[in-house]
Short mmCIF file of C-alpha atoms in Angstrom, two decimals:
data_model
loop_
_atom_site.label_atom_id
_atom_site.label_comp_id
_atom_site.label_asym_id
_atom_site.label_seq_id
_atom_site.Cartn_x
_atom_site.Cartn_y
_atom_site.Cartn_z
CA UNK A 277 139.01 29.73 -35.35
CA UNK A 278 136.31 32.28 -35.99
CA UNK A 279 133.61 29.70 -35.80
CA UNK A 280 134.73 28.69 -32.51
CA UNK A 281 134.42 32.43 -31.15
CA UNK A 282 131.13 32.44 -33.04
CA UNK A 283 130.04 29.55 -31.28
CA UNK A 284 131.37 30.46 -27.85
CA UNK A 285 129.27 33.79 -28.36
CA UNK A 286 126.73 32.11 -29.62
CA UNK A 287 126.19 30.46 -26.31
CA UNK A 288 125.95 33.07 -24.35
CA UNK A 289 123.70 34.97 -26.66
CA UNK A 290 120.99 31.73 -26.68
CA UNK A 291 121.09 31.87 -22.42
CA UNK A 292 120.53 36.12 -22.71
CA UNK A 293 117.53 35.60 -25.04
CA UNK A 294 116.05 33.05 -22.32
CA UNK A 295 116.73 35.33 -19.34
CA UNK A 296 116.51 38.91 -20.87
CA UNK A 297 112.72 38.86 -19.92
CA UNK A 298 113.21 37.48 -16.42
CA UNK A 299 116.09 39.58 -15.64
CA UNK A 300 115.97 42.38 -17.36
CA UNK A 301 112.35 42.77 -15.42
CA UNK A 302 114.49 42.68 -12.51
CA UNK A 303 116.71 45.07 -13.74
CA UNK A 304 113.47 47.68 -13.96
CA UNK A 305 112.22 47.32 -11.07
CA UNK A 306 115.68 47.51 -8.82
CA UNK A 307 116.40 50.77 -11.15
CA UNK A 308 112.43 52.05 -9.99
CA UNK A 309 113.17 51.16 -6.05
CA UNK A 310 116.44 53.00 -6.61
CA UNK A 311 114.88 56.43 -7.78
CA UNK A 312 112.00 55.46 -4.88
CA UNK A 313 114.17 55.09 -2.14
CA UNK A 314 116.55 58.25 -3.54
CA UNK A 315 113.01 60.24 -3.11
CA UNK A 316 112.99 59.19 0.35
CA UNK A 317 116.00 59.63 1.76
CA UNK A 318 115.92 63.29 -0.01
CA UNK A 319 112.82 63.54 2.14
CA UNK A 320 114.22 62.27 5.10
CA UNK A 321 111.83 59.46 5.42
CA UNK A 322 114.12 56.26 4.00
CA UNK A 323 117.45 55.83 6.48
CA UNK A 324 119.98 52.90 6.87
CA UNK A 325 121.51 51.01 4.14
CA UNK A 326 119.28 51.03 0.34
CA UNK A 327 117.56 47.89 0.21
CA UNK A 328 117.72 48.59 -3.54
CA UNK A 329 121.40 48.87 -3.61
CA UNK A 330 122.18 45.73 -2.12
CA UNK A 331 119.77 44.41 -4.48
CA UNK A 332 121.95 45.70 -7.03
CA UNK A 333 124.82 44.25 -5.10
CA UNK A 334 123.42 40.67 -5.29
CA UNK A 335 122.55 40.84 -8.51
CA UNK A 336 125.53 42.07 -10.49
CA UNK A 337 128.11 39.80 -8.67
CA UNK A 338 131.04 40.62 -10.01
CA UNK A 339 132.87 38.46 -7.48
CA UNK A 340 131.12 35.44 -8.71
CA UNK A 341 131.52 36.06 -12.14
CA UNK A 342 135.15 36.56 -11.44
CA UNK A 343 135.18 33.65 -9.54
CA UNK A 344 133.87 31.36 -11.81
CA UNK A 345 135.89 32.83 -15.09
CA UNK A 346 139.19 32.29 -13.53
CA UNK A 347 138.23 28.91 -11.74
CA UNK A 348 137.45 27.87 -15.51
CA UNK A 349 140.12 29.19 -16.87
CA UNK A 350 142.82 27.80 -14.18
CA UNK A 351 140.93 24.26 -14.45
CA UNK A 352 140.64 24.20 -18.19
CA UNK A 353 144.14 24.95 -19.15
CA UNK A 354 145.54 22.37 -16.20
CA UNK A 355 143.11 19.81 -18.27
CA UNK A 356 144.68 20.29 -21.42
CA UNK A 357 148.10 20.46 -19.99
CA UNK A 358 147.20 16.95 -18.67
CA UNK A 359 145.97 16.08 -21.86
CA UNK A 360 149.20 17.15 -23.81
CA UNK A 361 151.29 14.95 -21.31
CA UNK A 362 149.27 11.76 -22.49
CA UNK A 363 147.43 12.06 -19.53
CA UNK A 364 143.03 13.05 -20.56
CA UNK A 365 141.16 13.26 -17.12
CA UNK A 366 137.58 12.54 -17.85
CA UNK A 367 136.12 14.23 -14.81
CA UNK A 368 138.21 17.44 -15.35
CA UNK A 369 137.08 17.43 -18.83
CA UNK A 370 133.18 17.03 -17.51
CA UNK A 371 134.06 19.80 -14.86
CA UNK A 372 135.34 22.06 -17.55
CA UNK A 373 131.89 21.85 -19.54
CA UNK A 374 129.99 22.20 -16.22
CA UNK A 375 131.94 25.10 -15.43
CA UNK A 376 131.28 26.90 -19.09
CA UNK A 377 127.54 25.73 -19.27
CA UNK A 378 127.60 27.74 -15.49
CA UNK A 379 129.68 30.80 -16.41
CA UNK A 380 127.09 31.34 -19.45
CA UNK A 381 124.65 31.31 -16.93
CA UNK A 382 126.18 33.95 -14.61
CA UNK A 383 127.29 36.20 -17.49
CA UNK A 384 123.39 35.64 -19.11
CA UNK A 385 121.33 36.71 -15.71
CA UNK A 386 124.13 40.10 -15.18
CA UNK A 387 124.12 41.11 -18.65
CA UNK A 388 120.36 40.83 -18.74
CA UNK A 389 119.92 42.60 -15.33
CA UNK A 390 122.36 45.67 -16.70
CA UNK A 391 120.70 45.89 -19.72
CA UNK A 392 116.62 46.70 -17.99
CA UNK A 393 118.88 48.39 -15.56
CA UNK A 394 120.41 51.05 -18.30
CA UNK A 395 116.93 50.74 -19.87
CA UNK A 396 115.38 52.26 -16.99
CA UNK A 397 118.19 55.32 -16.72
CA UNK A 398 118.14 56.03 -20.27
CA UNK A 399 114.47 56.41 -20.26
CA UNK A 400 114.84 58.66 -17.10
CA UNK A 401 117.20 60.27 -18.40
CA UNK A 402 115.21 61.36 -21.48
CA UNK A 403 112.11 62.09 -19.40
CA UNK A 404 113.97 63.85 -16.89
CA UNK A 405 116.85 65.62 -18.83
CA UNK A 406 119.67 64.41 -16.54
CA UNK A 407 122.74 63.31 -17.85
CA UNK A 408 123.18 60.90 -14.94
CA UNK A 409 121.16 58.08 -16.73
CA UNK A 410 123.08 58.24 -20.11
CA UNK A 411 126.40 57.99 -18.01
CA UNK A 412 125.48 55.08 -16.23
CA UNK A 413 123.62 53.32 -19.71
CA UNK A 414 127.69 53.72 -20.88
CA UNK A 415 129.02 52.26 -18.04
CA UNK A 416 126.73 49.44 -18.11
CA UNK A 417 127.68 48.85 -22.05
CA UNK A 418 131.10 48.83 -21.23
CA UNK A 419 130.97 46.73 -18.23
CA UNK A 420 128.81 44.06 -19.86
CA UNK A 421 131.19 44.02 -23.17
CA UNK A 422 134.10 42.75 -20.27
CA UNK A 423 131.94 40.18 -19.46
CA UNK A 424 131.34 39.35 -22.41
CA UNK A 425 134.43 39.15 -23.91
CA UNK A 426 135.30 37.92 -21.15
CA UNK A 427 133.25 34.59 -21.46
CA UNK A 428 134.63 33.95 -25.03
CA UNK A 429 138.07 34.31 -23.91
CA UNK A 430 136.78 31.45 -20.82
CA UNK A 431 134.71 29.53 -23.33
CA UNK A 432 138.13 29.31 -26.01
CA UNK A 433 140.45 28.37 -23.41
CA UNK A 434 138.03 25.48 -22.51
CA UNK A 435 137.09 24.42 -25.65
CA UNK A 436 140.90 24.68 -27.08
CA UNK A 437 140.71 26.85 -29.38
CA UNK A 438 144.47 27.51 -31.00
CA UNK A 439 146.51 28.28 -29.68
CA UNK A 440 144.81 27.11 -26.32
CA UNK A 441 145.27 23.69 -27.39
CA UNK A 442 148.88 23.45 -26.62
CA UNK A 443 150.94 23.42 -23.70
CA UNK A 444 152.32 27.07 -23.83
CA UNK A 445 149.68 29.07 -23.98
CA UNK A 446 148.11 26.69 -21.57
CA UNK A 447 150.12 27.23 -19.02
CA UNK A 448 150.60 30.93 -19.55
CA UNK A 449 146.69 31.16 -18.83
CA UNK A 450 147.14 28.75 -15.83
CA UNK A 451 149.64 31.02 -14.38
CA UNK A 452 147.85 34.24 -15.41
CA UNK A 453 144.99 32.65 -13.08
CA UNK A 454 146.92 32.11 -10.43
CA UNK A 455 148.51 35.37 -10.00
CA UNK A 456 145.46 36.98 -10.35
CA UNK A 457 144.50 35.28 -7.31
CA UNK A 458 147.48 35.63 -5.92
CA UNK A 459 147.11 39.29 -6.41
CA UNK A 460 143.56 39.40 -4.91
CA UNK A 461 144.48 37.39 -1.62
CA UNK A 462 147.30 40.10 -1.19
CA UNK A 463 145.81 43.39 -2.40
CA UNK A 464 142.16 42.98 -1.34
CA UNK A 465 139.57 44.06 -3.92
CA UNK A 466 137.94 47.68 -3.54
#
């Protein structure tokens, strides 16, 4: 069972080292229009909505990532429910893959993003003795450890790893997914 985890994780860590560059690039400069455009507006020159923050919005979407996590989990565990009542669905088997090899993805370009993101803060941080940027660098650790985390608990439910690969726990996580979206049509998100 540990290998499996290892593997999962392993994924994910093989799409970060590909888009760590890219990304966390990304991260830098969004963090360096942030501190711009906070200079600005301080001078009264910048007004209206941060272009830098909805950058951040667009990049980091949480929605998305959400999205796609509980859409894999729903679809995998009705797959192997299928599959334990003698029924294997090629295509939703396919589908689940496609929908792991695409969460990796998502979780990949957000944790890379974070990660220049908190690079950026710490290093202001140090240079300009706020606290601000080490707060946020432990916010970002924290909030990329739930995604990744959650992507192995995604990736084991797809790939069946016990107990996922019977009918209880199965449906459990099929019914976890859709009262979480249950809950989110109701409550709203904020």
């Amino acid at each position: 069972m540990m290998t499996d985890f290892k593997l999962i994780a392993g994924r994910l860590v093989t799409e970060i080292r590909k888009d760590i560059f890219f990304f966390g690039t990304c991260g830098v400069v969004v963090g360096l229009l942030m501190l711009w455009q906070f200079k600005l507006k301080t001078l009264g020159v910048a007004t209206g909505k941060a272009w830098p923050t909805e950058l951040f919005s667009d990049f980091v979407s949480f929605n998305a990532f959400t999205l796609v996590f509980v859409g894999l989990i729903a679809i995998a565990a009705a797959s192997t429910l299928f599959r334990s009542f003698g029924f294997p669905l090629p295509r939703l088997e396919a589908l689940v893959a496609h929908l792991e090899e695409r969460l990796s993805q998502i979780a990949s370009s957000i944790i890379s993003f974070t990660l220049g993101l908190s690079a950026l803060a710490l290093l202001h941080a140090v240079l300009t003795l706020e606290q601000g940027g080490l707060a946020l660098a432990l916010l970002v650790m924290i909030f990329d450890c739930v995604i990744f985390f959650g992507f192995v608990t995604a990736g084991a439910i797809a790939r069946r790893v016990a107990p996922f690969d019977q009918r209880g726990p199965s449906l459990l996580a099929l019914g976890g997914s859709v009262i979480f979206v249950g809950i989110c049509l109701v409550n709203g998100i904020n």
